Amino acid sequence: MADRYADIVLPLARPAYTFAVPDRMDLAEGQAVVVQFGARRYYTGIVWRIHDRRPDVGHVKPILRISSDVPLLTAPQRRLWEWIAAYYLCTPGEVMRFALPQLVKPTGLSLEELIAGTFRPRTEPYVSLDPGIVDEEAFDRTMAGLIRRAPRQHAALLEIAAAGGERLSDEAVPRRCLEADAPTLAALRKKGLIRIAEHERSTERRADNRFRLPELTPAQQRTLQRIVGDFDTHPTVLLQGVTGSGKTEIYIHLIARTLADGGDALMLVPEIALTSQLIARLERIFGSRVTAYHSKLPIRRRTESFLRLARSEGGELVIGARSAIFLPLKRLRLVIVDEEHEPGYKQSDSQPRYQARDAAVMMAALTGGHTLLGSATPSLESYANACSGKYGYARLDERYADARLPRILVSDTLRAVKRGERQTHFNRDLTERMAAALRRGEQILLFQNRRGFAPYVECPACGWSARCPHCNVTLTYHKREGRLQCHYCGHTAPLPEYCPDCGGADLRPAGFGTEKVEEELAKLFPEARIDRLDRDTATSESAYNAIIARFESGRTDILVGTQMIAKGFDFERVSLVGILNADNLLLNPDFRAAERAFQLMTQVAGRAGRRDAAGEVVIQTSEPDHPLLRQVIDYDYDAMARTQLAERAAFGYPPYARLTETTLRGRDRQMLYEAAAALAAELRERFGRRIMGPVAPPVDRIRETYIVRLLLKVEPGASAARARAILCDVVRRHLADPRFKSITASYNVDPQ
DNA sequence: AGCACGCCGACT
DNA sequence: GTCGGCGTGCTC
């Protein structure tokens, strides 16, 4: 028999390495194995390909053992990894690091430790009757003895017996399913009447498919039919539904159909931490079929979900963040991407820098399933795909109960200042309406796109401002700690008393964030109950939920917040929404700025308006005539899309071009810029005007490391894949120059 | 990514 | 005289 070899993907930024398959090892592609890599390191890797070609190296190490009884990856998943690695310019190993974090053990483990470190499932206490009383006679005698002197123990025993089934048995029931309290159970255990033991958490699925589905309005019904019809001819359908039209109900019906057929459904949401309300609703309908998943769960929980799904035979519903696309759903038929326009679907900070929405479309294609992209304000990429017929398209324009969209008023801050109608950050247009709303006992949402108190501290006398010594940014003033902090490297410094430059004593926090807005509101409306929702106050899911609950129950009158207030919840009593400063949204130079601004303002505006009366929205800006505002006021998505698509076409931006961003980093600024300029020149020989830059990003130094970027634009029709291959090749050769040894390059394909 | 191998400063 | 700093280089 010929020698067998296997290419093993390891969780590293390296290509697959080839190991020898021991003679009697029964190995399949997609399995996890343990190998020795280097002198002292052991890794779990994934068998990518089995073949008989010996690699051209002196020594080929053998695979040490198979480490999983279930195949960890389905065939479509391996194809997805390959696609992500090829498209987003990383290695399959980097995809593995992210997709299977439970297999990326800390190093320094001995082989024994690594092997012993195989997964231990989560357990919970289970209670069972002691075998000694599992007998009608013995049980009755015991019960009779307890009924007078220990009624609670009597009740508890009865409950345990009843939970075990019709007939008396020592079957174990989960502790959490019992009403009996801990002391009672402890007493029973002490008497030897019951046993309590840790068991693996029960994983049985409920078998029935009769879900209690929400009823659809006629409009929703029509839209559902349209989607189902479009799925016959299009693997992907875009559902554009205005805020409050009930896209979720349609999702639920589609999920129910999928599960009833024995298929799996995956629902991606942009920020899973903020969707506990949605998860609860899905659990009420689909019971234990629901798995919530995101990368902030403890590894143990993630592993448990992962293995349970790997062993499942279908009928699963996963609701998760972008990382959930990597779960081993064997019968994936439906992927729903909710709020598909959200930038959070693109992973930007680390490899793999993938766009989960696009990966979802690819995954559904690989499994022959369907993808539904849902949004009130679709990304222009998806919208263009719908217009061109690449995606199916369904629209849902009716709000529930004919709820009207809130009226939007643009308030000119400069004019308000001139007329003396501006107090701190509030125009009179806004304060008057706030006062009126408070008088009527209605609630107010205020949106400010910047958290914290003041983004910088400056000296009005000489213009000095506090900057980070390690990064090229101003330090943010955190009032509560009374310190300055760098949001990039974490450096902190005390707030100086005097200006270090001119000795001036009048250092001022400048700019404003949510914390400052909150403080000013308290002065303006001393009797109002004010709360704040941003990353600083919603530090955990429970803190977030508490703020939301206070507002929902009417214990808060005014809620100030960042984007966070635009997500998830619908508040019935909100009659007024204020956008405190639209300027930074409108004047951002990014090519996506207008699209983002429209999406954000529309989303925030959608929070206003009760079932019975239209709400009002006040947008404060110094650019009241900006054409985008007209489109926001009219809720005219189509006009926005037409304008923006025309601009993108004229200037060659997505969806009319594909972008790849190359980032160069180095500690030696001079050398970095030299390398970048030379590289750009070399690339221009190949790509001409398709190369832009080098450009220093807004923050061009972080932790003593300088950053420059180059952008490659490839027009439709040309092969973006080929262009990227050439790009990587040129960059690799260029950086091989010994002078540029300390410079690193990274890529971001389709940057957001 | 890690870890080894390899050449220059403050410690027993 | 050695312990250890982190700069390059390799891992089937």
Tab-separated table of C-alpha atoms in Angstrom, chain A residues 467-680:
chain	number	residue	atom	x	y	z
A	467	ARG	CA	-2.296	64.161	22.691
A	468	CYS	CA	-1.232	60.573	23.202
A	469	PRO	CA	2.560	60.135	23.288
A	470	HIS	CA	2.259	56.775	21.473
A	471	CYS	CA	-0.506	57.450	18.952
A	472	ASN	CA	-1.438	60.326	16.714
A	473	VAL	CA	-4.728	61.155	18.423
A	474	THR	CA	-6.057	63.564	20.990
A	475	LEU	CA	-6.759	62.166	24.420
A	476	THR	CA	-10.384	61.902	25.470
A	477	TYR	CA	-11.418	63.399	28.760
A	478	HIS	CA	-13.225	60.935	31.008
A	479	LYS	CA	-14.961	63.004	33.571
A	480	ARG	CA	-15.796	60.261	36.017
A	481	GLU	CA	-12.197	59.127	36.371
A	482	GLY	CA	-10.983	62.690	35.976
A	483	ARG	CA	-8.306	61.453	33.590
A	484	LEU	CA	-7.354	61.665	29.950
A	485	GLN	CA	-7.397	58.457	28.007
A	486	CYS	CA	-6.221	57.249	24.620
A	487	HIS	CA	-8.918	55.201	22.919
A	488	TYR	CA	-6.354	53.452	20.750
A	489	CYS	CA	-3.640	52.206	23.103
A	490	GLY	CA	-5.208	52.721	26.514
A	491	HIS	CA	-2.587	55.229	27.690
A	492	THR	CA	-3.928	57.423	30.484
A	493	ALA	CA	-2.704	60.647	32.008
A	494	PRO	CA	-3.983	63.026	34.665
A	495	LEU	CA	-5.728	66.154	33.455
A	496	PRO	CA	-2.997	68.826	33.731
A	497	GLU	CA	-3.834	71.867	35.810
A	498	TYR	CA	-1.897	74.261	33.608
A	499	CYS	CA	-1.174	74.211	29.917
A	500	PRO	CA	2.215	72.505	29.495
A	501	ASP	CA	3.014	74.880	26.622
A	502	CYS	CA	2.097	78.358	27.779
A	503	GLY	CA	1.211	77.816	31.420
A	504	GLY	CA	-2.356	78.969	30.827
A	505	ALA	CA	-4.737	77.903	33.575
A	506	ASP	CA	-7.819	77.700	31.407
A	507	LEU	CA	-7.629	74.196	29.932
A	508	ARG	CA	-11.026	73.218	28.604
A	509	PRO	CA	-12.651	70.005	27.606
A	510	ALA	CA	-13.892	70.644	24.060
A	511	GLY	CA	-16.376	68.963	21.786
A	512	PHE	CA	-19.232	67.035	23.292
A	513	GLY	CA	-20.277	63.488	23.855
A	514	THR	CA	-23.258	61.743	25.398
A	515	GLU	CA	-21.974	62.229	28.937
A	516	LYS	CA	-21.873	65.979	28.476
A	517	VAL	CA	-25.289	66.040	26.814
A	518	GLU	CA	-26.688	64.237	29.811
A	519	GLU	CA	-25.156	66.789	32.163
A	520	GLU	CA	-26.536	69.751	30.211
A	521	LEU	CA	-29.979	68.212	30.030
A	522	ALA	CA	-30.057	67.953	33.793
A	523	LYS	CA	-29.573	71.708	33.976
A	524	LEU	CA	-32.130	72.411	31.261
A	525	PHE	CA	-34.823	70.082	32.581
A	526	PRO	CA	-34.049	69.585	36.254
A	527	GLU	CA	-37.298	67.732	36.893
A	528	ALA	CA	-36.883	65.235	34.037
A	529	ARG	CA	-35.557	61.746	34.633
A	530	ILE	CA	-32.595	61.305	32.311
A	531	ASP	CA	-30.668	58.189	31.386
A	532	ARG	CA	-27.835	57.409	29.021
A	533	LEU	CA	-27.239	54.448	26.725
A	534	ASP	CA	-23.793	54.019	25.202
A	535	ARG	CA	-20.776	51.737	25.434
A	536	ASP	CA	-19.790	53.343	28.736
A	537	THR	CA	-23.104	52.706	30.505
A	538	ALA	CA	-24.148	49.500	28.739
A	539	THR	CA	-21.044	47.672	29.873
A	540	SER	CA	-22.812	44.326	30.021
A	541	GLU	CA	-25.930	42.777	28.637
A	542	SER	CA	-27.663	43.153	31.992
A	543	ALA	CA	-26.665	46.813	32.297
A	544	TYR	CA	-28.014	47.372	28.803
A	545	ASN	CA	-31.247	45.553	29.577
A	546	ALA	CA	-31.700	47.532	32.786
A	547	ILE	CA	-31.447	50.854	30.942
A	548	ILE	CA	-33.879	49.665	28.293
A	549	ALA	CA	-36.283	48.310	30.913
A	550	ARG	CA	-36.266	51.598	32.830
A	551	PHE	CA	-37.093	53.464	29.659
A	552	GLU	CA	-39.697	50.985	28.490
A	553	SER	CA	-41.545	51.059	31.775
A	554	GLY	CA	-41.610	54.860	31.746
A	555	ARG	CA	-39.196	55.406	34.622
A	556	THR	CA	-37.007	57.455	32.285
A	557	ASP	CA	-38.239	60.553	30.443
A	558	ILE	CA	-35.237	61.299	28.265
A	559	LEU	CA	-32.783	58.732	26.967
A	560	VAL	CA	-29.521	60.026	25.505
A	561	GLY	CA	-27.448	57.612	23.475
A	562	THR	CA	-25.242	56.676	20.579
A	563	GLN	CA	-26.218	54.347	17.678
A	564	MET	CA	-27.289	51.898	20.341
A	565	ILE	CA	-30.617	53.644	20.797
A	566	ALA	CA	-31.375	53.036	17.126
A	567	LYS	CA	-31.245	49.282	17.461
A	568	GLY	CA	-33.689	46.641	18.441
A	569	PHE	CA	-36.375	48.061	20.598
A	570	ASP	CA	-39.567	49.837	19.763
A	571	PHE	CA	-40.693	52.272	22.374
A	572	GLU	CA	-44.375	52.986	22.426
A	573	ARG	CA	-44.355	56.280	24.270
A	574	VAL	CA	-41.597	58.062	22.383
A	575	SER	CA	-43.071	61.077	20.657
A	576	LEU	CA	-39.898	63.049	20.022
A	577	VAL	CA	-36.477	62.118	18.690
A	578	GLY	CA	-33.609	64.603	18.526
A	579	ILE	CA	-30.484	64.192	16.428
A	580	LEU	CA	-28.162	66.641	18.143
A	581	ASN	CA	-25.503	67.005	15.524
A	582	ALA	CA	-25.960	65.684	12.018
A	583	ASP	CA	-22.901	67.582	10.741
A	584	ASN	CA	-20.381	64.852	11.438
A	585	LEU	CA	-22.645	62.433	9.576
A	586	LEU	CA	-23.131	64.722	6.568
A	587	LEU	CA	-19.616	66.060	6.195
A	588	ASN	CA	-17.651	62.857	6.566
A	589	PRO	CA	-15.408	62.470	3.482
A	590	ASP	CA	-15.921	58.699	3.217
A	591	PHE	CA	-17.648	57.580	0.010
A	592	ARG	CA	-20.192	55.709	2.088
A	593	ALA	CA	-20.921	58.670	4.373
A	594	ALA	CA	-24.160	59.721	2.703
A	595	GLU	CA	-25.504	56.190	2.641
A	596	ARG	CA	-24.587	55.704	6.302
A	597	ALA	CA	-26.054	59.039	7.298
A	598	PHE	CA	-29.321	58.225	5.585
A	599	GLN	CA	-29.494	54.797	7.162
A	600	LEU	CA	-28.703	56.079	10.628
A	601	MET	CA	-31.041	59.064	10.583
A	602	THR	CA	-33.880	57.005	9.142
A	603	GLN	CA	-33.325	54.324	11.736
A	604	VAL	CA	-33.193	56.788	14.612
A	605	ALA	CA	-36.241	58.612	13.285
A	606	GLY	CA	-38.114	55.310	13.136
A	607	ARG	CA	-37.964	55.131	16.941
A	608	ALA	CA	-40.467	57.970	17.202
A	609	GLY	CA	-44.167	57.569	16.744
A	610	ARG	CA	-46.737	55.741	18.728
A	611	ARG	CA	-49.443	53.564	17.375
A	612	ASP	CA	-52.031	56.320	17.681
A	613	ALA	CA	-50.142	59.483	16.802
A	614	ALA	CA	-47.261	60.414	14.544
A	615	GLY	CA	-44.055	61.338	16.318
A	616	GLU	CA	-41.663	64.134	15.555
A	617	VAL	CA	-37.977	64.226	14.782
A	618	VAL	CA	-35.690	67.260	15.068
A	619	ILE	CA	-32.366	67.140	13.231
A	620	GLN	CA	-29.878	69.810	14.296
A	621	THR	CA	-27.306	70.774	11.706
A	622	SER	CA	-25.353	73.698	10.321
A	623	GLU	CA	-25.969	72.305	6.818
A	624	PRO	CA	-29.755	72.497	6.603
A	625	ASP	CA	-29.718	72.607	2.795
A	626	HIS	CA	-27.697	69.459	2.341
A	627	PRO	CA	-29.546	67.499	-0.361
A	628	LEU	CA	-29.404	64.321	1.651
A	629	LEU	CA	-31.584	65.870	4.359
A	630	ARG	CA	-34.394	66.351	1.852
A	631	GLN	CA	-34.289	62.614	1.141
A	632	VAL	CA	-34.282	61.827	4.853
A	633	ILE	CA	-37.264	64.121	5.462
A	634	ASP	CA	-39.207	62.453	2.661
A	635	TYR	CA	-38.104	58.930	3.674
A	636	ASP	CA	-37.134	58.660	0.041
A	637	TYR	CA	-34.745	55.733	-0.030
A	638	ASP	CA	-35.027	55.390	-3.785
A	639	ALA	CA	-33.967	58.976	-4.376
A	640	MET	CA	-31.025	58.532	-2.019
A	641	ALA	CA	-30.045	55.318	-3.773
A	642	ARG	CA	-30.285	56.920	-7.241
A	643	THR	CA	-28.152	59.900	-6.245
A	644	GLN	CA	-25.547	57.862	-4.444
A	645	LEU	CA	-25.321	55.146	-7.079
A	646	ALA	CA	-24.814	57.805	-9.751
A	647	GLU	CA	-21.962	59.266	-7.703
A	648	ARG	CA	-20.398	55.899	-7.096
A	649	ALA	CA	-20.578	55.139	-10.794
A	650	ALA	CA	-18.982	58.483	-11.662
A	651	PHE	CA	-16.103	58.105	-9.204
A	652	GLY	CA	-15.629	54.368	-9.451
A	653	TYR	CA	-16.686	53.150	-6.044
A	654	PRO	CA	-18.606	50.032	-5.017
A	655	PRO	CA	-20.795	48.545	-6.345
A	656	TYR	CA	-19.151	49.820	-9.561
A	657	ALA	CA	-15.671	48.855	-8.477
A	658	ARG	CA	-14.071	46.402	-6.127
A	659	LEU	CA	-11.698	47.790	-3.529
A	660	THR	CA	-8.737	46.189	-1.839
A	661	GLU	CA	-6.959	48.159	0.819
A	662	THR	CA	-3.324	47.426	1.573
A	663	THR	CA	-2.039	48.645	4.924
A	664	LEU	CA	1.669	49.017	5.589
A	665	ARG	CA	2.945	49.340	9.128
A	666	GLY	CA	6.362	50.106	10.524
A	667	ARG	CA	8.053	51.849	13.438
A	668	ASP	CA	10.423	53.823	11.241
A	669	ARG	CA	8.305	56.532	9.680
A	670	GLN	CA	10.865	57.557	7.076
A	671	MET	CA	11.439	54.001	5.903
A	672	LEU	CA	7.719	53.265	5.862
A	673	TYR	CA	6.939	56.191	3.590
A	674	GLU	CA	9.853	55.361	1.354
A	675	ALA	CA	8.607	51.793	1.033
A	676	ALA	CA	5.032	52.910	0.421
A	677	ALA	CA	6.015	55.405	-2.283
A	678	ALA	CA	8.228	52.876	-4.048
A	679	LEU	CA	5.549	50.211	-3.797
A	680	ALA	CA	2.874	52.541	-5.155
